[in-house]
Amino acid sequence: MAWDFETDRPIYVQLVEQIQLRIVAGEYPAGSRLPAVRELAAEVSVNPNTMQKALGELERMDLVRSQRTSGRFITEDVNKIRMIKENLAREQLARFLEQMQAIGYNREDILRLLETLPENETKGEETDGHSGM
Amino acid sequence: MLKLIKYELRATARPLLSLYIMLLLISVFNHFFWTREVGSTNETIDFLISLFGIIGSVLFAFLISAVLALTVALMIQRFYRNLLGDEGYLMFTLPVPTWKLIASKAVVSAVWVIASFIAVALAGMMVSMSMQDIFHSAGAGLLELFAAFLPGGTLSPAEKLFSFQVLLTFVLLLFDVILAVYASIAIGHLWQRHRILGAFLAFNGIWILAVVILVNVLYHLIGVMKPWVDDGVSGINGLLSLVNCMGLIGAAACFFVTLRILSRKLNLE
Amino acid sequence: MAILECKALTKRYSTKEALASVDLKVEPGRIVGLLGPNGSGKTTLIKLASGLLTPTLGQILVDGRVPGPATKALVSYLPERTYLSDWMKVKDVIDFFADFYADFDRVKALEMLARLEIGTGDRLKTMSKGTREKVQLILVMSRAAKLYLLDEPIGGVDPAARDYILETIIGNYCEDAAVMISTHLISDVEKVLDDVIFIASGRIALTSSVDDIREEQGKSVDTLFREVFKC
């Protein structure tokens, strides 16, 4: 998964979103240890303070917790992760439905279209980052 | 400051030492050819010997001037490039006071000038005398000189003082020239568009000024000095003390001008 | 205490005024971008902080002190140009830095050089410009300084090297130290910065944090910069 930042919103907000995404997608498994702030920041190419701010936010959301001496860990609360995953999916779905409505497709049309698409095409070759995972 | 001197020596050693070695090798070469008897054993051999002798002499003269020229050139170039060129960005951000930067270069320049003179003198001796002669006469001469200075030696206190003062005069003169060169380069640095021309003019200006002051001082103190000179050796001591003082003041003045310019008016491009 | 502080700092040359009454403060633990067009006074400000220039009026303080040998020991400066002596090999330069700077971490420097496959026996004279710049960056970043001054570190450098440089800066982060990066290539550097200072014609046009600009104005610093400095 590539880190993608938009230019008009604060980076720490976007970091929170993208780390969240990786948590629910399993790239950062539940209970696993996160690298140190500096390392993580260098990986993503962002300011360490910004990364710290984002992690702080994630701690507030109880997605991440910090052990004073051993570092930061993803929460072990699998249910919470599943809930967030579902919420994110719902948000995407709502957005998707809105767009489809703008084109003029209703539920049945969408379901019909979905059935014609083979399984692996959802990866989408023409996607531009956000819609694919 | 020792660290600065160490790096300064390392930066300048290679070209100079190579020249010294070449000079000494040529001296040996020449010694071999100059001290041959040009007998009439064989005309071609005689001719070859003369030929090599001439080539050797030319090389010898060339190398001597090369050594002296390189010493001077290196002294100027080190100051100009290392402090006022791109390397200045490194040197002036080192956690050392500016005076140490100037002083370390001056010391190393002085060392090389003295070394060059010794090398040339040695080369001269090697050409005319064989190695044994050199060790015997020069070595013995130096030992005698040292012995004379020890307590109970052959020189009177006044004579010892005199020798010391003469030595001091030369050393101060050396530093005067070096520091005057540095000061000129620093003054030239102030004139942004014509730095080299400025340095050249400054150098001439400094020496003109120095001579004017020297002549004036001597002229005005003639009255005071006459009885000193009449006094004999101790009078000469007094005279030399005065000369030494002026040398010291000159060196100090150049040093402070350089220091002032490099600390306040530095403008590396 | 602010690592860098300028109070009514002015620098005039005979032909122009490079800085006019600049006030600013940089706190430790911040990465600050000094952003402005060419000739705006960025390099002058950095030279003043590193002790290469003296102010005409006003004050500049590093860690509360006037620039001198004591502050030079705390400041690690990377100029735009090559400032290493030609005759040295890489190991000579490392020895040099280790000799003069107590906070130089030789092991770290050697590691970083090894990772870039630069040998300690390599001569500076025979290196490409890009490699020499990387060597300089490594030397500067291997010091545990309190203030890092990087003058146009990514200008004229290929994108891969740019990433390496930014990664190195981030990886070197220390909350006791501040980093000041002067550049006009903002979009590449924006994500790495905490705060930005816009400077033009020797005057500070704006000081803000990157987050504030994005939150309050809904634009990136790069976009804002282009607006503010439109030709």
XYZ file of C-alpha atoms in Angstrom:
633
model
C 0.000 0.000 0.000
C 1.417 3.372 -0.964
C 1.217 6.441 1.243
C -0.719 9.131 -0.557
C -1.159 12.635 0.744
C -3.416 15.373 -0.470
C -2.112 18.854 -0.434
C -4.937 20.750 1.161
C -5.455 18.921 4.445
C -3.146 18.661 7.449
C -0.845 15.687 7.136
C -1.434 14.315 10.605
C -5.135 13.972 9.854
C -4.322 12.027 6.705
C -1.787 9.921 8.575
C -4.452 8.928 11.087
C -6.704 7.833 8.234
C -4.044 5.906 6.417
C -2.689 4.145 9.477
C -6.245 3.251 10.389
C -6.667 1.788 6.929
C -3.611 -0.354 7.336
C -4.773 -1.558 10.718
C -8.153 -2.672 9.431
C -6.621 -4.169 6.315
C -4.342 -6.232 8.492
C -1.108 -4.682 7.273
C -0.516 -3.689 10.882
C -1.920 -6.739 12.630
C -3.755 -6.425 15.943
C -1.425 -6.491 18.914
C 1.665 -6.004 16.773
C 4.398 -3.555 17.623
C 4.835 -0.359 15.656
C 8.311 0.876 14.805
C 9.668 3.908 16.652
C 8.257 7.298 15.692
C 11.441 8.361 13.939
C 11.647 5.172 11.908
C 8.010 5.299 10.932
C 8.319 8.949 10.000
C 11.353 8.216 7.846
C 9.533 5.354 6.131
C 6.644 7.612 5.215
C 8.854 10.664 4.631
C 7.031 12.912 7.060
C 8.023 15.075 9.971
C 8.437 13.103 13.211
C 6.362 15.583 15.188
C 3.555 15.147 12.707
C 3.806 11.380 13.047
C 3.813 11.763 16.817
C 0.660 13.853 16.611
C -1.051 11.261 14.435
C -0.076 8.435 16.762
C -1.316 10.478 19.695
C -4.636 10.830 17.951
C -4.754 7.077 17.298
C -4.033 6.491 20.973
C -6.936 8.713 21.849
C -9.078 6.622 19.556
C -7.839 3.534 21.422
C -6.496 2.016 18.253
C -2.974 2.246 19.455
C -1.602 2.072 22.925
C 1.842 2.926 24.192
C 3.787 0.921 26.734
C 6.246 3.261 28.353
C 9.350 1.164 27.858
C 8.440 -1.227 25.079
C 6.956 1.143 22.517
C 3.664 1.407 20.717
C 1.314 -1.437 19.947
C -1.783 -1.823 17.840
C -4.800 -2.577 19.983
C -5.662 -6.223 20.568
C -9.337 -5.424 20.544
C -10.255 -7.330 17.389
C -13.891 -6.376 17.698
C -13.102 -2.712 17.713
C -11.012 -3.159 14.593
C -13.801 -5.047 12.903
C -16.230 -2.308 13.839
C -14.042 0.383 12.395
C -13.506 -1.708 9.293
C -17.232 -1.985 8.850
C -17.733 1.735 9.412
C -15.130 2.549 6.820
C -16.752 0.158 4.401
C -20.123 1.748 5.052
C -18.689 5.190 4.394
C -17.175 4.021 1.125
C -20.412 2.362 0.192
C -22.447 5.454 0.918
C -20.089 7.534 -1.182
C -20.225 4.945 -3.940
C -23.994 4.819 -3.913
C -24.163 8.583 -4.095
C -21.937 8.601 -7.141
C -23.906 5.816 -8.781
C -27.080 7.709 -8.154
C -25.560 10.708 -9.923
C -24.941 8.503 -12.946
C -28.469 7.240 -12.715
C -28.023 3.681 -11.461
C -30.360 2.320 -8.803
C -29.782 -0.698 -6.507
C -30.876 -3.305 -8.971
C -28.740 -1.870 -11.738
C -25.782 -1.892 -9.422
C -26.302 -5.473 -8.316
C -26.711 -6.590 -11.940
C -23.486 -4.835 -12.907
C -21.701 -6.334 -9.971
C -22.606 -9.840 -11.053
C -21.144 -9.331 -14.490
C -17.766 -8.421 -13.041
C -15.382 -11.363 -12.510
C -13.913 -11.711 -8.970
C -10.417 -10.391 -9.474
C -11.313 -7.382 -11.523
C -12.180 -5.448 -8.389
C -8.480 -4.785 -8.072
C -9.033 -2.448 -11.013
C -6.279 -1.573 -13.407
C -7.388 1.962 -13.998
C -7.736 2.932 -10.365
C -5.781 5.894 -9.126
C -5.017 5.077 -5.534
C -7.888 5.616 -3.155
C -10.592 3.341 -4.444
C -8.330 0.307 -4.685
C -6.779 -1.339 -1.686
C 45.809 24.895 17.400
C 48.096 21.908 17.098
C 45.384 20.127 15.152
C 45.185 23.000 12.713
C 48.950 22.905 12.292
C 48.830 19.173 11.741
C 46.314 19.465 8.920
C 48.059 22.451 7.422
C 51.316 20.489 7.285
C 49.589 17.513 5.742
C 48.002 19.655 3.088
C 51.307 21.249 2.099
C 53.840 18.505 2.692
C 53.583 16.470 -0.454
C 54.593 18.948 -3.153
C 57.331 20.499 -1.060
C 58.867 17.286 0.164
C 58.905 15.880 -3.364
C 60.770 18.936 -4.557
C 63.233 18.709 -1.699
C 63.986 15.109 -2.555
C 64.417 15.927 -6.233
C 66.723 18.791 -5.333
C 68.874 16.619 -3.151
C 69.013 13.885 -5.792
C 70.124 16.386 -8.411
C 72.754 17.615 -5.994
C 74.157 14.149 -5.647
C 74.036 13.752 -9.404
C 75.839 17.036 -9.901
C 78.359 16.296 -7.220
C 79.274 13.219 -9.125
C 79.761 15.069 -12.359
C 81.303 18.288 -11.131
C 84.077 16.730 -9.156
C 85.265 14.559 -11.976
C 88.587 15.443 -13.350
C 88.259 16.324 -16.984
C 91.311 14.456 -18.117
C 92.051 13.509 -21.678
C 91.505 9.780 -21.336
C 88.693 9.627 -23.810
C 87.113 12.469 -25.715
C 83.594 11.059 -25.865
C 83.540 10.355 -22.162
C 84.819 13.853 -21.442
C 82.177 15.279 -23.697
C 79.430 13.260 -22.024
C 80.639 14.284 -18.621
C 80.623 17.941 -19.579
C 77.193 17.549 -21.124
C 75.727 15.913 -18.069
C 77.449 18.511 -15.959
C 75.730 21.278 -17.846
C 72.314 19.608 -17.811
C 72.767 18.913 -14.146
C 73.627 22.518 -13.406
C 70.626 23.782 -15.271
C 68.342 21.377 -13.429
C 69.990 22.310 -10.188
C 69.398 26.010 -10.669
C 65.884 25.300 -11.837
C 65.064 23.192 -8.831
C 66.415 25.725 -6.398
C 64.249 28.443 -7.832
C 61.357 25.981 -7.982
C 61.711 25.231 -4.294
C 61.775 28.876 -3.355
C 58.949 29.780 -5.721
C 56.792 26.911 -4.539
C 57.308 27.838 -0.898
C 56.097 31.358 -1.543
C 53.296 30.277 -3.854
C 52.075 27.658 -1.410
C 52.061 30.146 1.424
C 49.873 32.522 -0.536
C 47.675 29.873 -2.064
C 46.919 28.130 1.229
C 45.745 31.325 2.829
C 43.755 32.434 -0.175
C 42.108 29.141 -1.085
C 41.702 27.501 2.277
C 40.403 30.535 4.118
C 38.867 32.769 1.505
C 37.725 30.212 -1.047
C 35.067 27.508 -0.769
C 37.051 25.723 1.931
C 36.541 28.810 4.055
C 32.988 27.592 4.638
C 34.478 24.687 6.507
C 37.341 26.490 8.243
C 35.355 29.403 9.564
C 32.613 27.192 10.966
C 35.057 25.113 12.973
C 34.793 25.732 16.702
C 38.136 27.516 16.826
C 38.811 31.216 17.298
C 39.827 33.032 14.139
C 43.237 33.997 15.458
C 44.215 30.348 15.596
C 43.358 29.912 11.937
C 45.709 32.738 11.008
C 48.450 31.766 13.449
C 48.551 28.108 12.428
C 49.040 29.053 8.800
C 51.713 31.602 9.643
C 53.632 29.066 11.704
C 53.500 26.413 8.990
C 54.561 28.926 6.333
C 57.525 29.931 8.470
C 58.460 26.290 8.978
C 58.481 25.657 5.252
C 60.522 28.772 4.480
C 63.157 27.702 6.975
C 63.021 24.137 5.685
C 63.459 25.351 2.127
C 66.495 27.372 3.047
C 68.006 24.382 4.832
C 67.250 22.195 1.810
C 68.934 24.644 -0.547
C 71.926 25.034 1.736
C 72.215 21.286 2.066
C 71.979 20.895 -1.683
C 74.729 23.430 -2.129
C 76.938 21.603 0.302
C 76.216 18.240 -1.266
C 77.303 19.492 -4.642
C 80.617 20.826 -3.513
C 81.557 18.503 -0.695
C 81.412 14.787 -0.295
C 79.164 13.312 2.357
C 82.038 12.756 4.751
C 83.201 16.346 4.370
C 79.716 17.581 5.126
C 79.413 15.546 8.274
C 82.857 16.502 9.458
C 83.004 20.196 8.744
C 79.361 21.136 9.071
C 78.732 18.784 11.925
C 81.827 19.909 13.772
C 80.958 23.522 13.084
C 77.496 23.141 14.569
C 78.834 21.380 17.626
C 81.331 24.157 18.182
C 78.549 26.685 17.882
C 76.434 24.912 20.475
C 79.364 24.570 22.840
C 80.065 28.264 22.637
C 76.593 29.006 23.927
C 76.705 26.783 26.946
C 77.705 28.340 30.264
C 81.469 28.434 30.408
C 81.661 28.645 26.654
C 83.667 31.060 24.591
C 81.045 33.769 24.132
C 80.424 36.604 26.552
C 76.888 37.254 27.781
C 76.652 40.279 25.556
C 77.780 38.250 22.568
C 75.249 35.542 23.343
C 72.548 38.161 23.597
C 73.718 39.610 20.318
C 73.454 36.259 18.557
C 70.056 35.684 20.021
C 68.915 39.102 18.893
C 70.206 38.559 15.398
C 68.322 35.288 15.246
C 65.241 36.989 16.584
C 65.557 39.697 13.977
C 65.511 37.155 11.201
C 62.628 35.225 12.684
C 60.627 38.409 13.151
C 61.446 39.494 9.636
C 60.147 36.163 8.369
C 56.896 36.544 10.268
C 56.655 40.161 9.212
C 56.716 39.172 5.571
C 54.298 36.293 6.042
C 51.851 38.324 8.055
C 52.142 41.240 5.673
C 51.196 38.924 2.838
C 48.224 37.663 4.832
C 47.167 41.169 5.729
C 47.375 42.205 2.079
C 45.231 39.288 1.004
C 42.739 40.143 3.722
C 42.647 43.799 2.704
C 42.267 42.767 -0.926
C 39.336 40.582 0.138
C 37.483 43.720 1.164
C 37.439 45.028 -2.364
C 34.903 42.648 -3.831
C 35.445 43.153 -7.455
C 39.191 43.306 -7.650
C 40.416 41.144 -4.852
C 43.782 40.222 -6.286
C 44.589 43.717 -7.438
C 43.599 44.973 -4.011
C 45.911 42.499 -2.323
C 48.789 43.487 -4.553
C 48.299 47.183 -3.878
C 47.903 46.519 -0.179
C 51.137 44.580 -0.050
C 53.054 47.362 -1.673
C 51.318 49.843 0.561
C 52.277 47.953 3.697
C 55.942 47.782 2.804
C 56.119 51.393 1.795
C 54.523 52.281 5.084
C 56.901 50.015 6.989
C 59.982 51.507 5.363
C 58.747 55.054 5.933
C 58.140 54.362 9.606
C 61.460 52.591 9.989
C 63.413 55.410 8.403
C 61.605 58.016 10.465
C 62.182 56.182 13.707
C 65.844 55.672 12.972
C 66.272 59.267 11.902
C 64.684 60.656 15.029
C 66.542 58.345 17.328
C 69.955 58.931 15.798
C 70.700 61.283 18.624
C 69.816 58.679 21.221
C 71.523 55.898 19.395
C 74.926 57.414 18.777
C 76.190 56.885 22.302
C 74.870 53.306 22.122
C 76.836 52.532 18.992
C 79.952 54.075 20.513
C 79.454 51.825 23.472
C 80.456 48.735 21.564
C 78.702 45.444 21.718
C 76.178 46.315 24.402
C 75.254 49.345 22.407
C 74.563 47.095 19.483
C 72.362 45.093 21.806
C 70.332 48.179 22.457
C 70.047 48.919 18.763
C 68.978 45.420 17.996
C 66.416 45.475 20.776
C 64.902 48.455 19.079
C 64.907 46.706 15.712
C 63.354 43.630 17.297
C 60.666 45.740 18.894
C 59.775 47.328 15.620
C 59.705 43.936 13.947
C 57.403 42.666 16.642
C 55.113 45.653 16.383
C 54.966 45.274 12.614
C 54.088 41.606 12.885
C 51.482 42.302 15.537
C 49.934 45.102 13.497
C 49.596 42.897 10.416
C 48.193 40.084 12.521
C 45.544 42.273 14.085
C 44.543 43.831 10.794
C 44.101 40.347 9.338
C 42.208 39.163 12.399
C 39.891 42.133 12.379
C 39.056 41.760 8.733
C 38.471 38.016 8.924
C 36.297 38.190 12.024
C 34.152 41.156 11.148
C 34.283 41.676 7.444
C 34.328 38.150 6.144
C 32.296 37.770 3.012
C 32.667 34.394 1.385
C 30.802 34.077 -1.871
C 15.263 28.470 25.347
C 15.098 29.065 21.643
C 17.958 27.512 19.737
C 18.013 30.379 17.292
C 16.755 33.859 17.916
C 16.938 36.970 15.783
C 16.061 40.396 17.125
C 15.789 43.214 14.617
C 18.558 41.507 12.686
C 19.826 43.603 9.802
C 22.630 42.913 7.382
C 23.739 45.477 4.874
C 26.382 45.273 2.214
C 27.747 48.294 0.406
C 25.416 47.652 -2.494
C 22.328 46.290 -0.825
C 20.418 45.394 2.284
C 20.237 41.625 2.509
C 18.207 41.402 5.724
C 15.990 44.120 7.166
C 15.019 43.976 10.816
C 14.290 40.265 11.016
C 12.677 38.840 14.137
C 12.339 35.134 14.545
C 12.646 32.270 16.985
C 13.316 28.599 16.387
C 12.624 26.180 19.212
C 14.394 22.848 19.669
C 12.688 19.763 18.280
C 11.343 21.591 15.238
C 12.186 21.198 11.587
C 11.801 24.606 10.021
C 11.682 25.542 6.373
C 13.167 28.864 5.365
C 11.339 29.466 2.131
C 11.803 32.257 -0.321
C 12.806 33.102 -3.870
C 16.451 33.448 -4.861
C 18.095 36.473 -3.358
C 15.567 36.780 -0.554
C 18.131 36.598 2.227
C 17.917 32.915 3.134
C 21.610 32.221 2.720
C 22.514 35.459 4.495
C 20.447 34.446 7.482
C 22.043 31.032 7.597
C 25.540 32.482 7.290
C 24.804 34.822 10.169
C 23.670 31.916 12.305
C 26.740 29.876 11.478
C 29.083 32.746 12.276
C 30.293 33.409 8.742
C 28.864 36.921 8.739
C 28.418 39.530 11.437
C 25.233 41.589 11.750
C 25.128 45.236 10.762
C 22.388 45.964 13.284
C 20.358 43.927 15.709
C 21.174 40.592 17.257
C 21.387 36.954 16.400
C 21.709 34.421 19.188
C 22.405 30.706 19.000
C 21.416 28.915 22.178
C 21.312 32.308 23.810
C 24.855 33.243 22.765
C 26.419 35.447 20.124
C 27.980 33.331 17.336
C 31.562 32.339 18.127
C 33.646 29.205 18.665
C 31.290 28.025 21.417
C 28.200 28.202 19.207
C 30.069 26.762 16.227
C 30.522 23.622 18.259
C 26.723 23.370 18.481
C 25.895 24.238 14.897
C 26.236 21.835 11.985
C 26.222 23.699 8.715
C 25.759 22.301 5.233
C 26.393 24.985 2.611
C 25.247 24.814 -0.965
C 28.736 24.245 -2.251
C 31.536 21.743 -1.767
C 33.636 22.900 1.131
C 35.929 19.942 1.580
C 39.611 20.045 0.638
C 40.410 18.359 -2.645
C 43.459 16.501 -1.466
C 41.660 14.559 1.221
C 40.324 11.062 1.052
C 37.075 10.136 2.742
C 38.849 8.776 5.789
C 40.878 11.985 6.078
C 37.715 14.052 6.209
C 36.230 11.775 8.804
C 39.365 12.139 10.901
C 39.165 15.890 10.429
C 35.600 16.092 11.662
C 36.319 13.734 14.528
C 39.315 15.865 15.486
C 37.502 19.161 15.611
C 33.988 18.239 16.633
C 33.443 16.487 19.932
C 29.872 15.587 18.931
C 30.898 13.762 15.747
C 29.755 10.160 15.598
C 32.364 8.346 13.537
C 30.579 5.000 13.616
C 27.364 6.510 12.317
C 29.186 8.281 9.499
C 30.997 5.116 8.459
C 27.739 3.189 8.482
C 26.008 5.722 6.300
C 28.908 5.822 3.875
C 29.014 2.039 3.674
C 25.317 1.926 2.894
C 25.925 4.216 -0.051
C 28.942 2.146 -1.073
C 31.366 5.025 -0.679
C 34.780 3.725 0.298
C 36.874 5.399 2.944
C 39.854 5.340 0.622
C 38.050 7.196 -2.144
C 39.525 10.522 -3.097
C 37.265 13.538 -3.020
C 38.834 14.865 -6.157
C 37.698 11.895 -8.229
C 34.112 11.800 -6.987
C 31.124 13.010 -8.895
C 29.484 16.154 -7.589
C 26.479 14.183 -6.358
C 28.602 11.787 -4.343
C 30.602 14.597 -2.820
C 27.401 16.295 -1.726
C 26.221 13.094 -0.113
C 29.515 12.792 1.756
C 29.063 16.321 3.051
C 25.513 15.592 4.104
C 26.618 12.468 5.948
C 29.352 14.366 7.767
C 26.984 17.133 8.777
C 24.264 14.755 9.936
C 26.682 12.556 11.857
C 27.172 15.318 14.347
C 24.948 15.512 17.394
C 24.505 19.257 17.008
C 21.793 21.438 18.466
C 21.148 23.369 15.294
C 21.437 22.003 11.798
C 21.555 24.570 9.026
C 21.014 23.087 5.597
C 21.291 25.524 2.714
C 19.444 24.192 -0.330
C 20.208 20.556 0.438
C 18.052 19.136 -2.334
C 18.567 21.610 -5.137
C 20.147 20.155 -8.258
C 19.884 16.600 -6.994
C 18.097 13.648 -8.587
C 14.815 12.445 -7.024
C 16.300 9.294 -5.511
C 19.020 11.288 -3.822
C 16.402 13.769 -2.680
C 14.496 10.991 -0.925
C 17.704 9.792 0.676
C 18.488 13.260 1.954
C 15.012 13.773 3.433
C 15.054 10.315 4.997
C 18.418 11.084 6.561
C 17.147 14.364 7.964
C 14.067 12.691 9.456
C 16.007 9.718 10.764
C 18.401 12.070 12.485
C 15.667 13.896 14.324
C 16.317 14.706 17.930
C 13.994 16.634 20.181
C 16.833 18.713 21.625
C 17.896 19.906 18.217
C 16.389 22.088 15.539
C 16.839 21.796 11.804
C 16.551 24.752 9.471
C 16.252 23.918 5.787
C 16.416 26.705 3.276
C 14.967 25.898 -0.093
C 12.775 27.038 -2.901
C 11.671 23.487 -3.758
C 8.775 23.400 -1.371
C 6.537 20.598 -2.505
C 9.295 18.027 -2.008
C 10.079 19.202 1.460
C 6.712 20.222 2.854
C 5.805 16.938 4.539
C 9.043 16.984 6.466
C 8.604 20.446 7.925
C 6.980 21.440 11.197
C 7.056 25.155 10.598
C 7.727 27.460 7.712
C 9.132 30.948 7.429
C 8.463 32.861 4.236
C 11.155 35.390 3.481
C 11.364 37.896 0.657
C 13.640 40.863 0.019
C 15.243 40.433 3.401
C 11.986 40.571 5.326
C 9.884 37.898 6.971
C 6.607 37.646 5.103
C 4.983 34.919 7.160
C 5.671 32.441 9.976
C 3.390 29.509 10.611
C 3.209 25.794 11.130
C 2.472 23.597 8.138
C -0.609 22.186 9.845
C -2.026 25.641 10.545
C -1.679 26.672 6.944
C -3.406 23.549 5.722
C -6.161 23.713 8.334
C -6.866 27.416 8.205
C -6.323 28.038 4.546
C -7.076 24.651 3.073
C -4.047 24.806 0.840
C -0.604 23.303 0.838
C 2.360 25.457 1.724
C 3.530 25.115 -1.846
C 0.272 26.594 -3.156
C 0.350 29.387 -0.609
C 3.951 30.141 -1.472
C 3.122 30.492 -5.139
C 0.308 32.884 -4.269
C 2.373 34.992 -1.920
C 5.340 35.222 -4.221
C 3.568 35.526 -7.528
C 5.787 37.292 -10.053
